[in-house]
Short mmCIF file of C-alpha atoms in Angstrom, two decimals:
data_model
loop_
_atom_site.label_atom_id
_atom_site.label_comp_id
_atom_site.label_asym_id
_atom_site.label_seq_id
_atom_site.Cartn_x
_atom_site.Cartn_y
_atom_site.Cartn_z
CA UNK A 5 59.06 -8.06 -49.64
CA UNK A 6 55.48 -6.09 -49.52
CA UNK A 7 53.99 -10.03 -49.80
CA UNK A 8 56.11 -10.91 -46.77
CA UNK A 9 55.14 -7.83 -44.59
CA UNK A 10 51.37 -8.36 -45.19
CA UNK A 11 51.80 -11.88 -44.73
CA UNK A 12 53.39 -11.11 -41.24
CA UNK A 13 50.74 -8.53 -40.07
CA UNK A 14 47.93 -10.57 -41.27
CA UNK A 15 49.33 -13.40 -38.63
CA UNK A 16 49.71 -11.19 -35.76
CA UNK A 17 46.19 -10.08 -35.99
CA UNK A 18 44.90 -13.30 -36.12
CA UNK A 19 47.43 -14.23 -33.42
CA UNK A 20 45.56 -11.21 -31.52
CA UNK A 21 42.46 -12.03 -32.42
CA UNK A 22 42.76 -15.53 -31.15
CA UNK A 23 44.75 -14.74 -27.92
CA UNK A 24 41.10 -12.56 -26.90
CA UNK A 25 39.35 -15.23 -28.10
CA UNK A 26 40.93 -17.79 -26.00
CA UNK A 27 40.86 -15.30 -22.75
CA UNK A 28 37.32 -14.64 -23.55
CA UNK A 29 36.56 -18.76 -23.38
CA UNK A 30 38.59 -19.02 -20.44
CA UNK A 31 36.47 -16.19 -18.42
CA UNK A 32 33.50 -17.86 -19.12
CA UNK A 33 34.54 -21.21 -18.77
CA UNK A 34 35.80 -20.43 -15.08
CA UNK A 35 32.42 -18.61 -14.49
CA UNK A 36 30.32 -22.14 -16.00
CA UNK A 37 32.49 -24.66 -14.03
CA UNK A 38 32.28 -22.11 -10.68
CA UNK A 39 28.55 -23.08 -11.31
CA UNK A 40 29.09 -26.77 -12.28
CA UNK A 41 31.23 -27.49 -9.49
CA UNK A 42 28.73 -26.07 -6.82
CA UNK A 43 26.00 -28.57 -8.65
CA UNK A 44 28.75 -31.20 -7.94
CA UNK A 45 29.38 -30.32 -4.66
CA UNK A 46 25.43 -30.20 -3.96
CA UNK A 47 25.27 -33.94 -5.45
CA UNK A 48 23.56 -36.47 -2.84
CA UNK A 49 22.49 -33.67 -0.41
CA UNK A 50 18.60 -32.23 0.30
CA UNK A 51 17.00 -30.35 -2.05
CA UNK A 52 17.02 -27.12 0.28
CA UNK A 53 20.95 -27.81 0.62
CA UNK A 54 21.36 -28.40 -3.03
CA UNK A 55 19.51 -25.14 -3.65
CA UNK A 56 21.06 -22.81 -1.45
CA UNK A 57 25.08 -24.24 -2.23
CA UNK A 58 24.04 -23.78 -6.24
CA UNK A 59 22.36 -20.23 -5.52
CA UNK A 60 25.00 -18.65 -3.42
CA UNK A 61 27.29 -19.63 -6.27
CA UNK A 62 25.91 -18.71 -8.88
CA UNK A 63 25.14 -15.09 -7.01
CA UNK A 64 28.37 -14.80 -6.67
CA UNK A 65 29.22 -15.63 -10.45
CA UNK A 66 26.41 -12.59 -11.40
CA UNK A 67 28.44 -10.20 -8.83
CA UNK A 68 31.60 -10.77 -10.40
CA UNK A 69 30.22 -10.54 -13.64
CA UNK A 70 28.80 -7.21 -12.67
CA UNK A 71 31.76 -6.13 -10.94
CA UNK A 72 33.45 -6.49 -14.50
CA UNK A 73 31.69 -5.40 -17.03
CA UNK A 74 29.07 -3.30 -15.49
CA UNK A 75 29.62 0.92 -17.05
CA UNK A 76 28.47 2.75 -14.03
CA UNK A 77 30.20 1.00 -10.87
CA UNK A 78 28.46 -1.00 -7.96
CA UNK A 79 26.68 -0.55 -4.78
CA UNK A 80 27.09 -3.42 -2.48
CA UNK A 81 24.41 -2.54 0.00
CA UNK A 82 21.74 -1.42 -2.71
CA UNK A 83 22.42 -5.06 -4.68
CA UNK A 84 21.77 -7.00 -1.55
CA UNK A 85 18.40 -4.90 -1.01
CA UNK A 86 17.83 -5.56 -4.30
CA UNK A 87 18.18 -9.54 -3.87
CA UNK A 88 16.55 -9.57 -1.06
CA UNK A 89 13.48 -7.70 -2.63
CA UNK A 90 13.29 -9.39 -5.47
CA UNK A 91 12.80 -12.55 -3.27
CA UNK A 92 9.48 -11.22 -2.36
CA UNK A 93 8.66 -10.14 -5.59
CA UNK A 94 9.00 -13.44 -6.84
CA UNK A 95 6.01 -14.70 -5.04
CA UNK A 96 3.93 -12.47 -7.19
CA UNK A 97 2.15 -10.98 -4.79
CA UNK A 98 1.58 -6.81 -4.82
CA UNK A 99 1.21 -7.13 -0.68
CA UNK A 100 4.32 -9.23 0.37
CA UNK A 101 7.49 -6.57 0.60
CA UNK A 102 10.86 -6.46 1.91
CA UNK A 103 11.66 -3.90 3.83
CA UNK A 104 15.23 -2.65 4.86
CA UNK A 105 15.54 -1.27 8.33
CA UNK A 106 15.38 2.79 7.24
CA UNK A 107 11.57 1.29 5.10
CA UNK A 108 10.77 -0.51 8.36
CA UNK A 109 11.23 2.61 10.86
CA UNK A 110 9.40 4.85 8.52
CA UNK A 111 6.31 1.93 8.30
CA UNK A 112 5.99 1.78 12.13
CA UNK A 113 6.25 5.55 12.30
CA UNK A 114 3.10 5.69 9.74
CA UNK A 115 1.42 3.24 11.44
CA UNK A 116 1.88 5.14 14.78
CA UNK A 117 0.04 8.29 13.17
CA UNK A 118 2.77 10.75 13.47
CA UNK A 119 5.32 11.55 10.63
CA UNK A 120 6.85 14.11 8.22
CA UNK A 121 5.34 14.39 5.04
CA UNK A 122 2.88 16.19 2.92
CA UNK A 123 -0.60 15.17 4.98
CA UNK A 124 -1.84 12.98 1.80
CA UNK A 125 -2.95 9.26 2.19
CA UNK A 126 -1.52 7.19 -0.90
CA UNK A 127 -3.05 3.90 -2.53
CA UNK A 128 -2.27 1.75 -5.45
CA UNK A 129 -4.48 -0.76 -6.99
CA UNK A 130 -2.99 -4.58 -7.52
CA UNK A 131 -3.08 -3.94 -11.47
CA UNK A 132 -2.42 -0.26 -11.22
CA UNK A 133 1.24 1.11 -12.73
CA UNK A 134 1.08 4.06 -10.74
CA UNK A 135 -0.05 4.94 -6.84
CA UNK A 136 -3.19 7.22 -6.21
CA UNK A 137 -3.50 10.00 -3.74
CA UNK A 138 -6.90 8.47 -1.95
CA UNK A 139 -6.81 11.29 0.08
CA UNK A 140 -5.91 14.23 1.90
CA UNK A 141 -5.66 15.49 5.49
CA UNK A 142 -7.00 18.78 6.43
CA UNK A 143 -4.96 21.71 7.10
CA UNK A 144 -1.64 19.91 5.60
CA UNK A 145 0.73 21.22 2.98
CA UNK A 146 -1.16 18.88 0.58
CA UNK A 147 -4.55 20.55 1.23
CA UNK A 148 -2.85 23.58 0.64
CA UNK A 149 -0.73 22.80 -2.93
CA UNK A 150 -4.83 21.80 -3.79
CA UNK A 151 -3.92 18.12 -4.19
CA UNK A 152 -6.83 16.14 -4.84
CA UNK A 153 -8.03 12.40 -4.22
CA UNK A 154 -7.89 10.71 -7.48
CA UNK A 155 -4.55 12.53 -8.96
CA UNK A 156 -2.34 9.88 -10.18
CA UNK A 157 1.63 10.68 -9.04
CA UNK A 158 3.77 10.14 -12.22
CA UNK A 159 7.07 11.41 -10.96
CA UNK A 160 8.41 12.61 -7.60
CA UNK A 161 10.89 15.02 -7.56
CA UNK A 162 11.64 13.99 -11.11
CA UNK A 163 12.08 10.03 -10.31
CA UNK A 164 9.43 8.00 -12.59
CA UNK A 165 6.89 6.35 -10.05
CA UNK A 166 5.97 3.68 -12.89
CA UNK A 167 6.14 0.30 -11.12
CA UNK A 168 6.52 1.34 -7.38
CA UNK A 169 5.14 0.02 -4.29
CA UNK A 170 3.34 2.81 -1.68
CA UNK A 171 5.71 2.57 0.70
CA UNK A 172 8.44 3.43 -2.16
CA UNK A 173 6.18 6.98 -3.18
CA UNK A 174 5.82 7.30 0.70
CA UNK A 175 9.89 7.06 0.88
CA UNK A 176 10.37 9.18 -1.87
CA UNK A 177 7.64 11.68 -0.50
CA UNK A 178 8.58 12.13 3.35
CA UNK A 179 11.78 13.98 4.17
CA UNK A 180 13.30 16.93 6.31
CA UNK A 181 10.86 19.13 7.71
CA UNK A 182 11.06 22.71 6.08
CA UNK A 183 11.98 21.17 2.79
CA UNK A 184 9.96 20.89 -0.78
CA UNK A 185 9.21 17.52 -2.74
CA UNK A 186 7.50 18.57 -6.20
CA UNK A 187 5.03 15.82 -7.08
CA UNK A 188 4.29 15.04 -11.06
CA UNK A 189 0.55 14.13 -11.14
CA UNK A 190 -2.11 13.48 -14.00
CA UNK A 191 -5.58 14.75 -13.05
CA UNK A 192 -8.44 13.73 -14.64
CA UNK A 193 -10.03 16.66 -17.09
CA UNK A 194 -6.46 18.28 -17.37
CA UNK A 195 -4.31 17.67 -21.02
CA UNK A 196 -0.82 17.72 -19.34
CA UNK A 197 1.06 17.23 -16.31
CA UNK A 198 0.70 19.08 -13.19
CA UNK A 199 4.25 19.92 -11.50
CA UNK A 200 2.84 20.85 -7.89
CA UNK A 201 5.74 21.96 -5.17
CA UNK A 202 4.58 21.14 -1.42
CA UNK A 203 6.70 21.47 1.63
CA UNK A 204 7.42 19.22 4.19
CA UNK A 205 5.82 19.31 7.46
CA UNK A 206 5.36 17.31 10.66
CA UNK A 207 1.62 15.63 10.09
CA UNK A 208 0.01 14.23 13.50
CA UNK A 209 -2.32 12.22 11.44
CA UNK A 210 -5.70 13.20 12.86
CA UNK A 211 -7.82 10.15 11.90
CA UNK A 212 -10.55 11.01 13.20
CA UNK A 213 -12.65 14.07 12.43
CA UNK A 214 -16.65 14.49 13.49
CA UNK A 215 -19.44 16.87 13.78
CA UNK A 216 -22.87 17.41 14.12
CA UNK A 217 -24.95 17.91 11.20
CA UNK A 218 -28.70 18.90 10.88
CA UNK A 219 -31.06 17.07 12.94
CA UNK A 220 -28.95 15.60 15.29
CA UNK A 221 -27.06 13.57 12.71
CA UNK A 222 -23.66 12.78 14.21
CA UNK A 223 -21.00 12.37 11.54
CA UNK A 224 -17.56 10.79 12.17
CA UNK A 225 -14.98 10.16 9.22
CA UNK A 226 -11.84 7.49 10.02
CA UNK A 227 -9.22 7.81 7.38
CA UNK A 228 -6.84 5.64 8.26
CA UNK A 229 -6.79 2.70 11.31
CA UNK A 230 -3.15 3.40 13.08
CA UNK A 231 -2.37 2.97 17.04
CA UNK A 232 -3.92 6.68 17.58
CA UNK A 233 -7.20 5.99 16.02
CA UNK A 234 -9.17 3.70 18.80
CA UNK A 235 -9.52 6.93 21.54
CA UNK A 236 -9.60 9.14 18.90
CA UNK A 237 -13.09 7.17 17.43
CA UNK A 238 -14.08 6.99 21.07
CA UNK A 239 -13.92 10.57 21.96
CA UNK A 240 -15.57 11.30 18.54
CA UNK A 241 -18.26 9.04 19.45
CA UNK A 242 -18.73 10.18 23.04
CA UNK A 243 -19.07 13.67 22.22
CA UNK A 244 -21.88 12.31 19.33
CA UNK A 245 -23.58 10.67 21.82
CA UNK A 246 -23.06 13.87 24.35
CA UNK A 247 -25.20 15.98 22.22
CA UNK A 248 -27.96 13.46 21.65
CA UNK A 249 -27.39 12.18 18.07
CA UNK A 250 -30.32 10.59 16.40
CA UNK A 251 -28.93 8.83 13.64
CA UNK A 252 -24.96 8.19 12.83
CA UNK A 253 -23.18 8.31 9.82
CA UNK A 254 -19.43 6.67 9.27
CA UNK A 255 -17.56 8.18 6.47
CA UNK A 256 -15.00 5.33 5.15
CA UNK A 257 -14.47 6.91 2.03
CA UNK A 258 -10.58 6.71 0.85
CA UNK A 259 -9.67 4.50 3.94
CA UNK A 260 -7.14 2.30 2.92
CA UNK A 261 -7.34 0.30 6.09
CA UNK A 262 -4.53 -0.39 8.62
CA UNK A 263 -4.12 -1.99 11.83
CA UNK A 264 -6.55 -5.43 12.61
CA UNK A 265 -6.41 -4.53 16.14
CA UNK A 266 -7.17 -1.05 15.80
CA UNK A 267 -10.58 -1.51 13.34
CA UNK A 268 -11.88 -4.66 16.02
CA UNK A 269 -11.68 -1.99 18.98
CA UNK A 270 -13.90 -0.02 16.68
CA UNK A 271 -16.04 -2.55 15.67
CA UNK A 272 -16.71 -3.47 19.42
CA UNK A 273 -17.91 -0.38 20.07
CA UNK A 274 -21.18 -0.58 17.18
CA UNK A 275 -21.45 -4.10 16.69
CA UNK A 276 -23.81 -6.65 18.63
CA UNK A 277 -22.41 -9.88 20.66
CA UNK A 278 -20.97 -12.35 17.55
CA UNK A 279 -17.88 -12.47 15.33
CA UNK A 280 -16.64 -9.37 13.94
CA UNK A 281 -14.14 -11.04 11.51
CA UNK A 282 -12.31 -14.48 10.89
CA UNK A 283 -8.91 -15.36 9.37
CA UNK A 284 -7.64 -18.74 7.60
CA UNK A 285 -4.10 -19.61 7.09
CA UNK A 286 -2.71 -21.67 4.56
CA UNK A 287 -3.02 -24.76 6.81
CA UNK A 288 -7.11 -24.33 7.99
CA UNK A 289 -5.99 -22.68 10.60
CA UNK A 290 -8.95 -20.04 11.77
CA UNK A 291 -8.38 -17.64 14.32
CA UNK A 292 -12.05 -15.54 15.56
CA UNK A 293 -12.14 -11.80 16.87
CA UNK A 294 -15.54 -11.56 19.09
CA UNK A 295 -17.53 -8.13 20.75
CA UNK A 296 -18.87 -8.79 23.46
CA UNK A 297 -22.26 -6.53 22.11
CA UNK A 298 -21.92 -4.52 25.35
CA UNK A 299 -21.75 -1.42 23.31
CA UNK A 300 -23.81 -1.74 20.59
CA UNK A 301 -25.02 1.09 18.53
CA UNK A 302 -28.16 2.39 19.69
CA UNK A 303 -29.39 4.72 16.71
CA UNK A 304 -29.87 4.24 12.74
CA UNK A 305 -26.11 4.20 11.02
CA UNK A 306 -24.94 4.84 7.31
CA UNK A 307 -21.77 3.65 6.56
CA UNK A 308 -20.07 6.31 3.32
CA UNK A 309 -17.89 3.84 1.39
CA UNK A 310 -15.82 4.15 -2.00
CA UNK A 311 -13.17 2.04 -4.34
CA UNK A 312 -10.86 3.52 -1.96
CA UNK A 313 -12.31 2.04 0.60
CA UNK A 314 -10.00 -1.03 1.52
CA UNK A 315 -8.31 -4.03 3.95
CA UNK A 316 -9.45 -2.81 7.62
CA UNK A 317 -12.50 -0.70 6.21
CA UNK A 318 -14.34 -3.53 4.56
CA UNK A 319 -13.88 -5.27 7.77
CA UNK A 320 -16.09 -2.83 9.48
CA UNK A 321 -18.25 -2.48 6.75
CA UNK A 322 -18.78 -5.79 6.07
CA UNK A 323 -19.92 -6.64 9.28
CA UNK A 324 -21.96 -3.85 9.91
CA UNK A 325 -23.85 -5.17 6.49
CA UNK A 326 -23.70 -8.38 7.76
CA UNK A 327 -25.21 -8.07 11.02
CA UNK A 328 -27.69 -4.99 9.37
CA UNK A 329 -27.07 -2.47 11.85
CA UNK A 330 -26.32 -0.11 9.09
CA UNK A 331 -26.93 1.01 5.53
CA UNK A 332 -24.28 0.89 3.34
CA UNK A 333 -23.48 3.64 1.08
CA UNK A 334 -21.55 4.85 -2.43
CA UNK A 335 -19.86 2.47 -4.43
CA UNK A 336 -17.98 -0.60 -4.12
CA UNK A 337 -15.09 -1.00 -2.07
CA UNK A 338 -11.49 -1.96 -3.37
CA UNK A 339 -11.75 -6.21 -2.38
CA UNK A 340 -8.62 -6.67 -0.40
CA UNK A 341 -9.89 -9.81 1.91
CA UNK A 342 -6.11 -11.06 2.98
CA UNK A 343 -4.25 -10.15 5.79
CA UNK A 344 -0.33 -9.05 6.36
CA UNK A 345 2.10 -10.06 9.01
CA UNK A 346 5.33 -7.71 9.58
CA UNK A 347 7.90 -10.76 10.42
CA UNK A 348 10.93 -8.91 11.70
CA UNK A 349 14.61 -9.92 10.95
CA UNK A 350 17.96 -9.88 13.03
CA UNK A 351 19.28 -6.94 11.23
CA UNK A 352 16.47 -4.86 11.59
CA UNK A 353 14.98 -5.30 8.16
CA UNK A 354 11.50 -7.33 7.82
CA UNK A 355 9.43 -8.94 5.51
CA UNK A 356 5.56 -7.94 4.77
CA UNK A 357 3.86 -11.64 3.64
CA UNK A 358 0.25 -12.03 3.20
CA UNK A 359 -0.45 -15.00 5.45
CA UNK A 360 -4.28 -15.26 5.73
CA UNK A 361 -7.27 -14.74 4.13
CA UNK A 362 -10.37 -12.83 6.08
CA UNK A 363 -13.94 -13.45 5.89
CA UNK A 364 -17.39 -11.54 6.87
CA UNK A 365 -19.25 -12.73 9.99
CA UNK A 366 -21.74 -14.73 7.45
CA UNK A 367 -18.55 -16.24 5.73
CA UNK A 368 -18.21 -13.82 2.74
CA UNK A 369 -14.89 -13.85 1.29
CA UNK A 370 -14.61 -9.94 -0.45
CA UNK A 371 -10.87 -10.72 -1.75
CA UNK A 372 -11.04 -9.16 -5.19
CA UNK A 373 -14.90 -8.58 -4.93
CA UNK A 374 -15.56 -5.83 -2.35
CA UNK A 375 -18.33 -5.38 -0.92
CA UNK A 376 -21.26 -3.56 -2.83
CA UNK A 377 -22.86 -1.14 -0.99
CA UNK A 378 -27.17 -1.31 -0.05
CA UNK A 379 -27.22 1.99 -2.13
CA UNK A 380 -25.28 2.56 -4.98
CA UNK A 381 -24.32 6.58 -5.58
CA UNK A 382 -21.16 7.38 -7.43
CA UNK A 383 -19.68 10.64 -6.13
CA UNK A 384 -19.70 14.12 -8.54
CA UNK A 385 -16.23 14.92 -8.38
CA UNK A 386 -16.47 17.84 -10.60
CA UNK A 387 -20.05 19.44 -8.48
CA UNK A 388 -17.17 18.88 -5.03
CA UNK A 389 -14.45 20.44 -6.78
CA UNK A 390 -16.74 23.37 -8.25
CA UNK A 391 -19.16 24.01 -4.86
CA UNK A 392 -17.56 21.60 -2.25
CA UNK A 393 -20.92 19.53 -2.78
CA UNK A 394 -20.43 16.22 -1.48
CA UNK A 395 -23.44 14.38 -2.98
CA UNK A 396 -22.59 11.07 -1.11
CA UNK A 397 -22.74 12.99 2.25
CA UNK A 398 -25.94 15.02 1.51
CA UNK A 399 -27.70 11.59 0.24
CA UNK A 400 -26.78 10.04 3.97
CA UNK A 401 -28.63 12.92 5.40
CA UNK A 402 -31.44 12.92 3.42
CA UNK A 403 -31.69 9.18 4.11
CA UNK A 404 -32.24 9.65 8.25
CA UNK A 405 -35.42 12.13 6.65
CA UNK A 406 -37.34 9.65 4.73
CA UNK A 407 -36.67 11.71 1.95
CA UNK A 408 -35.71 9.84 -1.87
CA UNK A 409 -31.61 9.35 -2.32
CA UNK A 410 -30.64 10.92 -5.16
CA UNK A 411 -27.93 9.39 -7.29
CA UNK A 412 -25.45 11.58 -9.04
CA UNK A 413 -26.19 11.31 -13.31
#
């Protein structure tokens, strides 16, 4: 009787065990012919068709899937971002992003010089894991939480930064005005993490900042090229000129670049008659941006440039080395020689796609090279951060004297 009994639980459990076994192979046998039968269906038509009947079924397969089995529950709208991102990452390049209608208002906001954030500028490196602060804006929560250029942001507001984009940090970083984002950073010099709390402010990015220094040396720093920055650089420049400047020095230190527009307006106000930059597409096709030369500097220039120092600001400092109407000066600039097109969507999102590659009046293509300054000077971080000495700066000065240019040891 015992025999019997074990004998008939031992074949419902392997009745059990073969029922889940069975509705196992059926699950995934409807979700392998759901794929097979859009690869039939696709038979005989273009490849684009064939591609885009087999993708959207096998997306859907991977949404069910996930639907099913996945612990924490599913956000439709953040999965489609996702996709849709992850198309752009594909292409493997760190300057082509999607951007979802909320990332595309904030991006024209930036690029309009007025937002609500912390006052720091924000670069990352193509091989970089984490974004840089490049720089920071006078009189802005950041200047006062003592953020410095060169502090690496490991975590915002406790989210790992490991792996994201700028505009992600900037997203994570701007906010409600009044409110505090605490910032993670590693600084150079310092054994641990720095948890630094800054408030949230609205920053009317003045790109732009001059004054006169001894001997009639007129000194104008751009930080960023956005909409606001052409009058801004022409009042600077006027008011130079107003008190009889003798020799001019451009400060492109930490200037990540910005608008192509904005930096030739510039450039047509320093440059001779000629080419101030071209552009090449992936089909040969080259498209010039001229000056005129109407406006030409009239006085000896030094142009202050850094690793930091990218996209719009090699531009201008590339042709100013080009056509030698200026010394170059620091160290060598970051080397991004392509260009970016925002291409706008019906639903409000965009894509970012690099679709040209620039070169120097003479031809010089600076992608992944930069361009190395006429004198080399690293900059003593720890003599600014001790005495606010800017060695850079006070080596341009000395420069317009005659006198020797002292590199930092």
């Amino acid at each position: 009787m015992e025999k019997e009994k074990n004998g008939y639980w031992s074949g419902l459990l392997s009745g059990l065990l073969l029922a889940v076994l069975l509705l196992g192979c059926l699950y995934v046998g409807k979700q392998v012919y759901g794929i097979y039968e859009a690869k039939q269906i696709a038979n005989g038509k273009e490849q684009s068709e064939l591609l885009s009947d087999y993708t959207t079924a096998k997306i859907k397969v991977i949404e069910d899937t996930i639907d099913k089995y996945y612990l924490t529950g599913t956000d439709l709208a953040t999965m489609e971002n996702g996709l849709y991102s992850g198309m752009v990452s594909a292409l493997g390049d760190p300057y082509s992003v999607y951007y979802s209608a909320q990332e595309l208002e904030e991006i024209q906001q930036k690029t309009e010089g007025i937002y609500y954030g912390i006052g720091a500028y924000i670069s990352k490196g193509a091989m970089d894991e984490f974004c840089t602060i490049s720089g920071i804006i006078k009189n802005t929560p950041a200047e006062e939480a003592g953020l410095r250029a060169g502090d690496i942001i490991y975590e915002v507001d406790g989210v790992l930064a490991q792996g994201m984009e700028t505009t992600e940090i900037v997203t994570l970083i701007k906010g409600e005005e009044g409110t505090t984002v605490t910032l993670t950073l590693i600084r150079e010099g310092e054994s641990d993490y720095l948890n630094i709390p800054v408030e949230r402010r609205k920053i009317e990015s003045p790109t732009v900042e001059w004054e006169m220094k001894e001997n009639k040396i007129g000194y104008i720093q751009i930080t960023e090229f956005d909409d606001v920055t052409t009058d801004q650089f022409a009042e600077a420049l006027a008011e130079c000129r107003g008190k009889e400047m003798t020799g001019l020095i451009l400060d492109l230190r930490g200037n990540p670049g910005g608008n192509l527009s904005t930096v030739c307006e510039i450039a047509r106000m320093l440059l001779p008659k000629g080419l101030i930059v071209y552009t090449e597409d992936k089909y040969g096709e080259r498209e010039e941006y001229t000056c005129d030369g109407n406006h030409q500097i009239d006085v000896p220039m030094v142009v202050l440039v850094n690793g930091y120092s990218a996209s719009a600001s090699e531009i201008l400092a590339g042709a100013i080395q080009d056509y030698g109407v200026g010394t170059i000066m620091g160290t060598t600039t970051f080397g991004k020689g392509i260009v970016q097109r925002i291409i706008s969507l019906s639903d409000g999102s965009a894509v970012k796609l690099t679709v040209s590659k620039y070169y120097t009046p003479n031809g010089n293509d600076i992608h992944e090279k930069g361009i190395v300054p006429d004198i080399e000077i690293e900059f003593d971080t720890e003599g600014y951060y001790v005495d606010k000495t800017d060695n850079q700066l006070e080596n341009a000065i000395q420069y317009f004297s005659g006198e020797n240019v002292k590199k930092a040891e």
